[in-house]
Amino acid sequence: GAVVSQHPSRVICKSGTSVKIECRSLDFQATTMFWYRQFPKQSLMLMATSNEGSKATYEQGVEKDKFLINHASLTLSTLTVTSAHPEDSSFYICSAKDSRLGGDLYEQYFGPGTRLTVT
Amino acid sequence: SQQGEEDPQALSIQEGENATMNCSYKTSINNLQWYRQNSGRGLVHLILIRSNEREKHSGRLRVTLDTSKKSSSLLITASRAADTASYFCATGTNSGNTPLVFGKGTRLSVIA
């Protein structure tokens, strides 16, 4: 159990276009999901915390108008990179905690990541 | 912001040797977790140790946690070439809306 999926796994887009990345919790409900970004040879940096039914909370330095996050249901959060530029090329990883009653909030489950390349 | 600092940043060893990676953190935590990441791939959860635990084993992995020193270590015994990867520590709480905070990672190379 506790599987998180991401789609697409890889995407190449042209500069100036927008790209949407989906994150789904397949067998559990997640009130809160998290979006991380990882540049080559670096660690994961938290971009934002996505809350179901409300606005996301962005980390300092992350542009909320550029990285649109929508958490429309307890199993789906989307990240849209708007007007993408080459410097947005990165590995984007989502994760979620099981928010069901009795769920182990120690565990944070990660998606397999989405490799975005902006040309 | 990143909390954990891994040491060393890079480690190269021969197959069969043991690999030790250390992680330090700054604030109080409820748990500390170790992840592995192969180049260009997703994260693989290795082990979780809670703040009231001092040591935990899983196969060839041994993790220690010293909350007084705010540090943890990951020991991989009898390393294999397949262990070549980046290893990250991440600190967490048992709050539903608080994410794991990752350290900078250690790049381990195991030479056959």
PDB file of C-alpha atoms in Angstrom:
ATOM      1  CA  GLY A   1       0.000   0.000   0.000  1.00  0.00           C
ATOM      2  CA  ALA A   2       0.849   3.711   0.208  1.00  0.00           C
ATOM      3  CA  VAL A   3       1.753   4.314  -3.408  1.00  0.00           C
ATOM      4  CA  VAL A   4       2.178   7.744  -4.924  1.00  0.00           C
ATOM      5  CA  SER A   5       2.209   8.117  -8.680  1.00  0.00           C
ATOM      6  CA  GLN A   6       3.319  10.990 -10.854  1.00  0.00           C
ATOM      7  CA  HIS A   7       2.526  11.746 -14.436  1.00  0.00           C
ATOM      8  CA  PRO A   8       4.281  12.321 -16.703  1.00  0.00           C
ATOM      9  CA  SER A   9       7.601  10.756 -15.760  1.00  0.00           C
ATOM     10  CA  ARG A  10       9.424  12.835 -18.345  1.00  0.00           C
ATOM     11  CA  VAL A  11       8.430  15.912 -20.274  1.00  0.00           C
ATOM     12  CA  ILE A  12      10.229  18.141 -22.713  1.00  0.00           C
ATOM     13  CA  CYS A  13       8.688  21.475 -23.512  1.00  0.00           C
ATOM     14  CA  LYS A  14       9.619  24.651 -25.281  1.00  0.00           C
ATOM     15  CA  SER A  15      10.473  27.822 -23.454  1.00  0.00           C
ATOM     16  CA  GLY A  16       7.385  29.892 -22.724  1.00  0.00           C
ATOM     17  CA  THR A  17       4.930  27.017 -22.574  1.00  0.00           C
ATOM     18  CA  SER A  18       3.232  25.593 -19.499  1.00  0.00           C
ATOM     19  CA  VAL A  19       3.516  22.080 -18.158  1.00  0.00           C
ATOM     20  CA  LYS A  20       1.245  20.294 -15.716  1.00  0.00           C
ATOM     21  CA  ILE A  21       2.470  17.514 -13.450  1.00  0.00           C
ATOM     22  CA  GLU A  22       0.007  15.283 -11.627  1.00  0.00           C
ATOM     23  CA  CYS A  23       0.578  13.611  -8.293  1.00  0.00           C
ATOM     24  CA  ARG A  24      -1.815  10.942  -7.053  1.00  0.00           C
ATOM     25  CA  SER A  25      -2.039   8.937  -3.873  1.00  0.00           C
ATOM     26  CA  LEU A  26      -3.321   5.609  -5.161  1.00  0.00           C
ATOM     27  CA  ASP A  27      -4.479   3.791  -2.063  1.00  0.00           C
ATOM     28  CA  PHE A  28      -4.718   6.360   0.673  1.00  0.00           C
ATOM     29  CA  GLN A  29      -6.042   9.814   1.282  1.00  0.00           C
ATOM     30  CA  ALA A  30      -3.706  12.738   1.627  1.00  0.00           C
ATOM     31  CA  THR A  31      -4.967  15.997   3.060  1.00  0.00           C
ATOM     32  CA  THR A  32      -1.509  17.372   2.519  1.00  0.00           C
ATOM     33  CA  MET A  33       0.931  16.789  -0.299  1.00  0.00           C
ATOM     34  CA  PHE A  34       4.370  18.248  -0.785  1.00  0.00           C
ATOM     35  CA  TRP A  35       6.261  19.316  -3.873  1.00  0.00           C
ATOM     36  CA  TYR A  36      10.038  19.168  -4.023  1.00  0.00           C
ATOM     37  CA  ARG A  37      12.510  20.164  -6.699  1.00  0.00           C
ATOM     38  CA  GLN A  38      15.909  18.614  -7.236  1.00  0.00           C
ATOM     39  CA  PHE A  39      18.636  20.034  -9.453  1.00  0.00           C
ATOM     40  CA  PRO A  40      21.437  17.769 -10.696  1.00  0.00           C
ATOM     41  CA  LYS A  41      23.789  16.566  -7.991  1.00  0.00           C
ATOM     42  CA  GLN A  42      21.805  18.430  -5.340  1.00  0.00           C
ATOM     43  CA  SER A  43      19.350  17.486  -2.669  1.00  0.00           C
ATOM     44  CA  LEU A  44      15.580  17.812  -2.604  1.00  0.00           C
ATOM     45  CA  MET A  45      14.350  21.282  -1.823  1.00  0.00           C
ATOM     46  CA  LEU A  46      10.798  21.792  -0.648  1.00  0.00           C
ATOM     47  CA  MET A  47       8.875  24.081  -2.964  1.00  0.00           C
ATOM     48  CA  ALA A  48       5.430  24.107  -1.444  1.00  0.00           C
ATOM     49  CA  THR A  49       2.935  22.368   0.773  1.00  0.00           C
ATOM     50  CA  SER A  50      -0.341  21.593  -0.937  1.00  0.00           C
ATOM     51  CA  ASN A  51      -3.489  21.426   1.164  1.00  0.00           C
ATOM     52  CA  GLU A  52      -6.700  19.869  -0.111  1.00  0.00           C
ATOM     53  CA  GLY A  53      -9.315  22.513  -0.721  1.00  0.00           C
ATOM     54  CA  SER A  54      -7.153  25.474   0.139  1.00  0.00           C
ATOM     55  CA  LYS A  55      -4.243  27.488  -1.154  1.00  0.00           C
ATOM     56  CA  ALA A  56      -0.771  26.048  -1.175  1.00  0.00           C
ATOM     57  CA  THR A  57       1.936  27.342   1.102  1.00  0.00           C
ATOM     58  CA  TYR A  58       5.093  28.230  -0.782  1.00  0.00           C
ATOM     59  CA  GLU A  59       8.629  28.222   0.505  1.00  0.00           C
ATOM     60  CA  GLN A  60      10.627  31.400   0.428  1.00  0.00           C
ATOM     61  CA  GLY A  61      11.977  32.115  -3.020  1.00  0.00           C
ATOM     62  CA  VAL A  62       9.413  30.003  -4.870  1.00  0.00           C
ATOM     63  CA  GLU A  63       7.162  32.072  -7.127  1.00  0.00           C
ATOM     64  CA  LYS A  64       3.545  31.109  -6.531  1.00  0.00           C
ATOM     65  CA  ASP A  65       2.419  32.648  -9.810  1.00  0.00           C
ATOM     66  CA  LYS A  66       4.931  30.574 -11.717  1.00  0.00           C
ATOM     67  CA  PHE A  67       4.384  27.282  -9.931  1.00  0.00           C
ATOM     68  CA  LEU A  68       0.636  26.853  -9.653  1.00  0.00           C
ATOM     69  CA  ILE A  69      -0.495  24.160  -7.275  1.00  0.00           C
ATOM     70  CA  ASN A  70      -4.006  22.778  -7.129  1.00  0.00           C
ATOM     71  CA  HIS A  71      -5.100  20.150  -4.636  1.00  0.00           C
ATOM     72  CA  ALA A  72      -8.647  19.480  -5.723  1.00  0.00           C
ATOM     73  CA  SER A  73      -9.192  16.174  -3.991  1.00  0.00           C
ATOM     74  CA  LEU A  74      -7.749  13.993  -1.267  1.00  0.00           C
ATOM     75  CA  THR A  75      -5.869  11.955  -3.835  1.00  0.00           C
ATOM     76  CA  LEU A  76      -4.725  14.464  -6.453  1.00  0.00           C
ATOM     77  CA  SER A  77      -2.443  17.455  -6.484  1.00  0.00           C
ATOM     78  CA  THR A  78      -1.165  19.160  -9.609  1.00  0.00           C
ATOM     79  CA  LEU A  79       1.816  21.395 -10.185  1.00  0.00           C
ATOM     80  CA  THR A  80       1.751  23.633 -13.251  1.00  0.00           C
ATOM     81  CA  VAL A  81       4.952  25.281 -14.311  1.00  0.00           C
ATOM     82  CA  THR A  82       3.821  28.347 -16.208  1.00  0.00           C
ATOM     83  CA  SER A  83       5.866  30.088 -18.885  1.00  0.00           C
ATOM     84  CA  ALA A  84       8.649  27.595 -18.389  1.00  0.00           C
ATOM     85  CA  HIS A  85      12.246  28.611 -18.947  1.00  0.00           C
ATOM     86  CA  PRO A  86      15.395  26.490 -19.254  1.00  0.00           C
ATOM     87  CA  GLU A  87      16.312  27.262 -15.654  1.00  0.00           C
ATOM     88  CA  ASP A  88      13.109  25.490 -14.590  1.00  0.00           C
ATOM     89  CA  SER A  89      14.530  22.240 -15.935  1.00  0.00           C
ATOM     90  CA  SER A  90      14.706  19.980 -12.927  1.00  0.00           C
ATOM     91  CA  PHE A  91      13.440  16.813 -11.277  1.00  0.00           C
ATOM     92  CA  TYR A  92      10.116  17.459  -9.557  1.00  0.00           C
ATOM     93  CA  ILE A  93       9.038  15.057  -6.831  1.00  0.00           C
ATOM     94  CA  CYS A  94       5.769  14.990  -4.954  1.00  0.00           C
ATOM     95  CA  SER A  95       5.013  13.233  -1.729  1.00  0.00           C
ATOM     96  CA  ALA A  96       2.166  12.723   0.691  1.00  0.00           C
ATOM     97  CA  LYS A  97       1.345  11.569   4.161  1.00  0.00           C
ATOM     98  CA  ASP A  98      -1.535   9.240   4.940  1.00  0.00           C
ATOM     99  CA  SER A  99      -4.041  11.485   6.631  1.00  0.00           C
ATOM    100  CA  ARG A 100      -6.617   8.811   7.412  1.00  0.00           C
ATOM    101  CA  LEU A 101      -7.462   8.216  11.028  1.00  0.00           C
ATOM    102  CA  GLY A 102      -4.805   5.893  12.335  1.00  0.00           C
ATOM    103  CA  GLY A 103      -2.450   6.612   9.479  1.00  0.00           C
ATOM    104  CA  ASP A 104       1.199   6.746  10.383  1.00  0.00           C
ATOM    105  CA  LEU A 105       2.126  10.392  10.055  1.00  0.00           C
ATOM    106  CA  TYR A 106       5.784   9.482  10.359  1.00  0.00           C
ATOM    107  CA  GLU A 107       5.685   8.026   6.895  1.00  0.00           C
ATOM    108  CA  GLN A 108       5.928  10.281   3.900  1.00  0.00           C
ATOM    109  CA  TYR A 109       5.468   8.533   0.594  1.00  0.00           C
ATOM    110  CA  PHE A 110       7.209   9.758  -2.507  1.00  0.00           C
ATOM    111  CA  GLY A 111       6.280   9.701  -6.131  1.00  0.00           C
ATOM    112  CA  PRO A 112       8.823   8.530  -8.701  1.00  0.00           C
ATOM    113  CA  GLY A 113       9.483  12.062  -9.909  1.00  0.00           C
ATOM    114  CA  THR A 114       9.030  13.983 -13.135  1.00  0.00           C
ATOM    115  CA  ARG A 115      12.002  15.029 -15.214  1.00  0.00           C
ATOM    116  CA  LEU A 116      11.247  18.386 -16.834  1.00  0.00           C
ATOM    117  CA  THR A 117      13.459  19.660 -19.609  1.00  0.00           C
ATOM    118  CA  VAL A 118      12.765  23.084 -21.039  1.00  0.00           C
ATOM    119  CA  THR A 119      14.414  23.806 -24.374  1.00  0.00           C
TER     120      THR A 119
ATOM    121  CA  SER B   1      15.254  25.238   4.127  1.00  0.00           C
ATOM    122  CA  GLN B   2      17.607  22.336   4.453  1.00  0.00           C
ATOM    123  CA  GLN B   3      18.316  21.148   7.914  1.00  0.00           C
ATOM    124  CA  GLY B   4      20.496  18.104   7.585  1.00  0.00           C
ATOM    125  CA  GLU B   5      24.130  18.101   6.692  1.00  0.00           C
ATOM    126  CA  GLU B   6      25.637  14.881   5.475  1.00  0.00           C
ATOM    127  CA  ASP B   7      29.236  14.003   5.911  1.00  0.00           C
ATOM    128  CA  PRO B   8      31.096  13.167   3.771  1.00  0.00           C
ATOM    129  CA  GLN B   9      29.676  14.718   0.620  1.00  0.00           C
ATOM    130  CA  ALA B  10      31.260  11.988  -1.443  1.00  0.00           C
ATOM    131  CA  LEU B  11      32.673   8.601  -0.511  1.00  0.00           C
ATOM    132  CA  SER B  12      34.466   6.063  -2.659  1.00  0.00           C
ATOM    133  CA  ILE B  13      35.182   2.578  -1.349  1.00  0.00           C
ATOM    134  CA  GLN B  14      36.015  -0.887  -2.580  1.00  0.00           C
ATOM    135  CA  GLU B  15      33.413  -3.596  -2.781  1.00  0.00           C
ATOM    136  CA  GLY B  16      33.224  -5.499   0.471  1.00  0.00           C
ATOM    137  CA  GLU B  17      34.212  -2.560   2.641  1.00  0.00           C
ATOM    138  CA  ASN B  18      31.865  -0.815   5.018  1.00  0.00           C
ATOM    139  CA  ALA B  19      30.506   2.639   4.268  1.00  0.00           C
ATOM    140  CA  THR B  20      29.604   5.096   6.991  1.00  0.00           C
ATOM    141  CA  MET B  21      27.678   8.281   6.357  1.00  0.00           C
ATOM    142  CA  ASN B  22      26.826  10.847   8.973  1.00  0.00           C
ATOM    143  CA  CYS B  23      24.022  13.339   9.235  1.00  0.00           C
ATOM    144  CA  SER B  24      23.614  16.293  11.554  1.00  0.00           C
ATOM    145  CA  TYR B  25      20.522  18.367  12.057  1.00  0.00           C
ATOM    146  CA  LYS B  26      19.587  21.524  13.877  1.00  0.00           C
ATOM    147  CA  THR B  27      16.163  21.356  15.462  1.00  0.00           C
ATOM    148  CA  SER B  28      14.148  18.888  17.493  1.00  0.00           C
ATOM    149  CA  ILE B  29      12.718  15.996  15.544  1.00  0.00           C
ATOM    150  CA  ASN B  30      10.327  13.105  15.962  1.00  0.00           C
ATOM    151  CA  ASN B  31      12.043  10.852  13.472  1.00  0.00           C
ATOM    152  CA  LEU B  32      14.925  10.644  11.065  1.00  0.00           C
ATOM    153  CA  GLN B  33      14.834   8.721   7.828  1.00  0.00           C
ATOM    154  CA  TRP B  34      17.406   7.603   5.308  1.00  0.00           C
ATOM    155  CA  TYR B  35      16.769   7.399   1.598  1.00  0.00           C
ATOM    156  CA  ARG B  36      18.740   6.152  -1.362  1.00  0.00           C
ATOM    157  CA  GLN B  37      18.569   7.618  -4.825  1.00  0.00           C
ATOM    158  CA  ASN B  38      20.152   6.147  -7.887  1.00  0.00           C
ATOM    159  CA  SER B  39      21.235   8.632 -10.518  1.00  0.00           C
ATOM    160  CA  GLY B  40      18.241  10.164 -12.244  1.00  0.00           C
ATOM    161  CA  ARG B  41      15.757   8.017 -10.341  1.00  0.00           C
ATOM    162  CA  GLY B  42      13.275   8.417  -7.511  1.00  0.00           C
ATOM    163  CA  LEU B  43      13.816   7.970  -3.803  1.00  0.00           C
ATOM    164  CA  VAL B  44      13.942   4.614  -2.103  1.00  0.00           C
ATOM    165  CA  HIS B  45      13.081   4.608   1.582  1.00  0.00           C
ATOM    166  CA  LEU B  46      15.693   2.687   3.543  1.00  0.00           C
ATOM    167  CA  ILE B  47      14.963   3.036   7.201  1.00  0.00           C
ATOM    168  CA  LEU B  48      13.172   5.198   9.734  1.00  0.00           C
ATOM    169  CA  ILE B  49      14.353   5.708  13.281  1.00  0.00           C
ATOM    170  CA  ARG B  50      12.203   7.418  15.850  1.00  0.00           C
ATOM    171  CA  SER B  51      13.525   9.964  18.307  1.00  0.00           C
ATOM    172  CA  ASN B  52      13.174   7.521  21.216  1.00  0.00           C
ATOM    173  CA  GLU B  53      15.281   4.897  19.441  1.00  0.00           C
ATOM    174  CA  ARG B  54      19.067   4.782  19.431  1.00  0.00           C
ATOM    175  CA  GLU B  55      19.836   2.106  16.898  1.00  0.00           C
ATOM    176  CA  LYS B  56      18.069   0.206  14.197  1.00  0.00           C
ATOM    177  CA  HIS B  57      19.067  -2.535  11.803  1.00  0.00           C
ATOM    178  CA  SER B  58      17.733  -3.625   8.459  1.00  0.00           C
ATOM    179  CA  GLY B  59      19.722  -6.210   6.554  1.00  0.00           C
ATOM    180  CA  ARG B  60      23.144  -4.716   5.866  1.00  0.00           C
ATOM    181  CA  LEU B  61      22.048  -1.332   7.140  1.00  0.00           C
ATOM    182  CA  ARG B  62      22.623  -0.015  10.616  1.00  0.00           C
ATOM    183  CA  VAL B  63      21.370   3.383  11.679  1.00  0.00           C
ATOM    184  CA  THR B  64      22.143   5.168  14.898  1.00  0.00           C
ATOM    185  CA  LEU B  65      20.564   8.284  16.313  1.00  0.00           C
ATOM    186  CA  ASP B  66      21.976  10.538  18.988  1.00  0.00           C
ATOM    187  CA  THR B  67      19.412  13.203  19.775  1.00  0.00           C
ATOM    188  CA  SER B  68      21.716  14.893  22.305  1.00  0.00           C
ATOM    189  CA  LYS B  69      24.211  15.539  19.527  1.00  0.00           C
ATOM    190  CA  LYS B  70      21.529  15.933  16.877  1.00  0.00           C
ATOM    191  CA  SER B  71      23.256  13.441  14.659  1.00  0.00           C
ATOM    192  CA  SER B  72      22.686  10.130  12.938  1.00  0.00           C
ATOM    193  CA  SER B  73      24.841   7.679  11.077  1.00  0.00           C
ATOM    194  CA  LEU B  74      24.121   5.141   8.377  1.00  0.00           C
ATOM    195  CA  LEU B  75      26.410   2.156   8.102  1.00  0.00           C
ATOM    196  CA  ILE B  76      26.293  -0.126   5.081  1.00  0.00           C
ATOM    197  CA  THR B  77      28.233  -3.289   5.698  1.00  0.00           C
ATOM    198  CA  ALA B  78      29.883  -5.467   3.055  1.00  0.00           C
ATOM    199  CA  SER B  79      29.135  -2.956   0.344  1.00  0.00           C
ATOM    200  CA  ARG B  80      28.339  -3.971  -3.196  1.00  0.00           C
ATOM    201  CA  ALA B  81      28.651  -2.169  -6.491  1.00  0.00           C
ATOM    202  CA  ALA B  82      24.851  -1.965  -6.534  1.00  0.00           C
ATOM    203  CA  ASP B  83      24.993   0.221  -3.421  1.00  0.00           C
ATOM    204  CA  THR B  84      26.426   3.022  -5.543  1.00  0.00           C
ATOM    205  CA  ALA B  85      23.946   5.859  -5.151  1.00  0.00           C
ATOM    206  CA  SER B  86      23.287   9.080  -3.294  1.00  0.00           C
ATOM    207  CA  TYR B  87      22.109   8.743   0.277  1.00  0.00           C
ATOM    208  CA  PHE B  88      20.032  11.374   2.035  1.00  0.00           C
ATOM    209  CA  CYS B  89      18.928  11.797   5.585  1.00  0.00           C
ATOM    210  CA  ALA B  90      15.631  13.523   6.207  1.00  0.00           C
ATOM    211  CA  THR B  91      14.153  14.739   9.451  1.00  0.00           C
ATOM    212  CA  GLY B  92      10.492  14.749  10.219  1.00  0.00           C
ATOM    213  CA  THR B  93       7.716  15.159  12.712  1.00  0.00           C
ATOM    214  CA  ASN B  94       4.470  13.318  13.261  1.00  0.00           C
ATOM    215  CA  SER B  95       2.474  16.292  12.140  1.00  0.00           C
ATOM    216  CA  GLY B  96       0.371  15.776   9.061  1.00  0.00           C
ATOM    217  CA  ASN B  97       1.298  19.023   7.379  1.00  0.00           C
ATOM    218  CA  THR B  98       4.996  19.155   8.127  1.00  0.00           C
ATOM    219  CA  PRO B  99       7.238  17.805   5.377  1.00  0.00           C
ATOM    220  CA  LEU B 100      10.483  15.926   5.597  1.00  0.00           C
ATOM    221  CA  VAL B 101      13.515  18.168   5.374  1.00  0.00           C
ATOM    222  CA  PHE B 102      16.412  16.691   3.475  1.00  0.00           C
ATOM    223  CA  GLY B 103      20.121  16.946   3.989  1.00  0.00           C
ATOM    224  CA  LYS B 104      22.533  17.578   1.176  1.00  0.00           C
ATOM    225  CA  GLY B 105      23.348  13.926   0.682  1.00  0.00           C
ATOM    226  CA  THR B 106      26.372  11.698   0.340  1.00  0.00           C
ATOM    227  CA  ARG B 107      27.363  10.312  -3.048  1.00  0.00           C
ATOM    228  CA  LEU B 108      28.631   6.801  -2.491  1.00  0.00           C
ATOM    229  CA  SER B 109      30.669   4.997  -5.127  1.00  0.00           C
ATOM    230  CA  VAL B 110      31.420   1.334  -4.570  1.00  0.00           C
ATOM    231  CA  ILE B 111      34.141   0.084  -6.855  1.00  0.00           C
ATOM    232  CA  ALA B 112      34.052  -3.548  -7.894  1.00  0.00           C
TER     233      ALA B 112
END
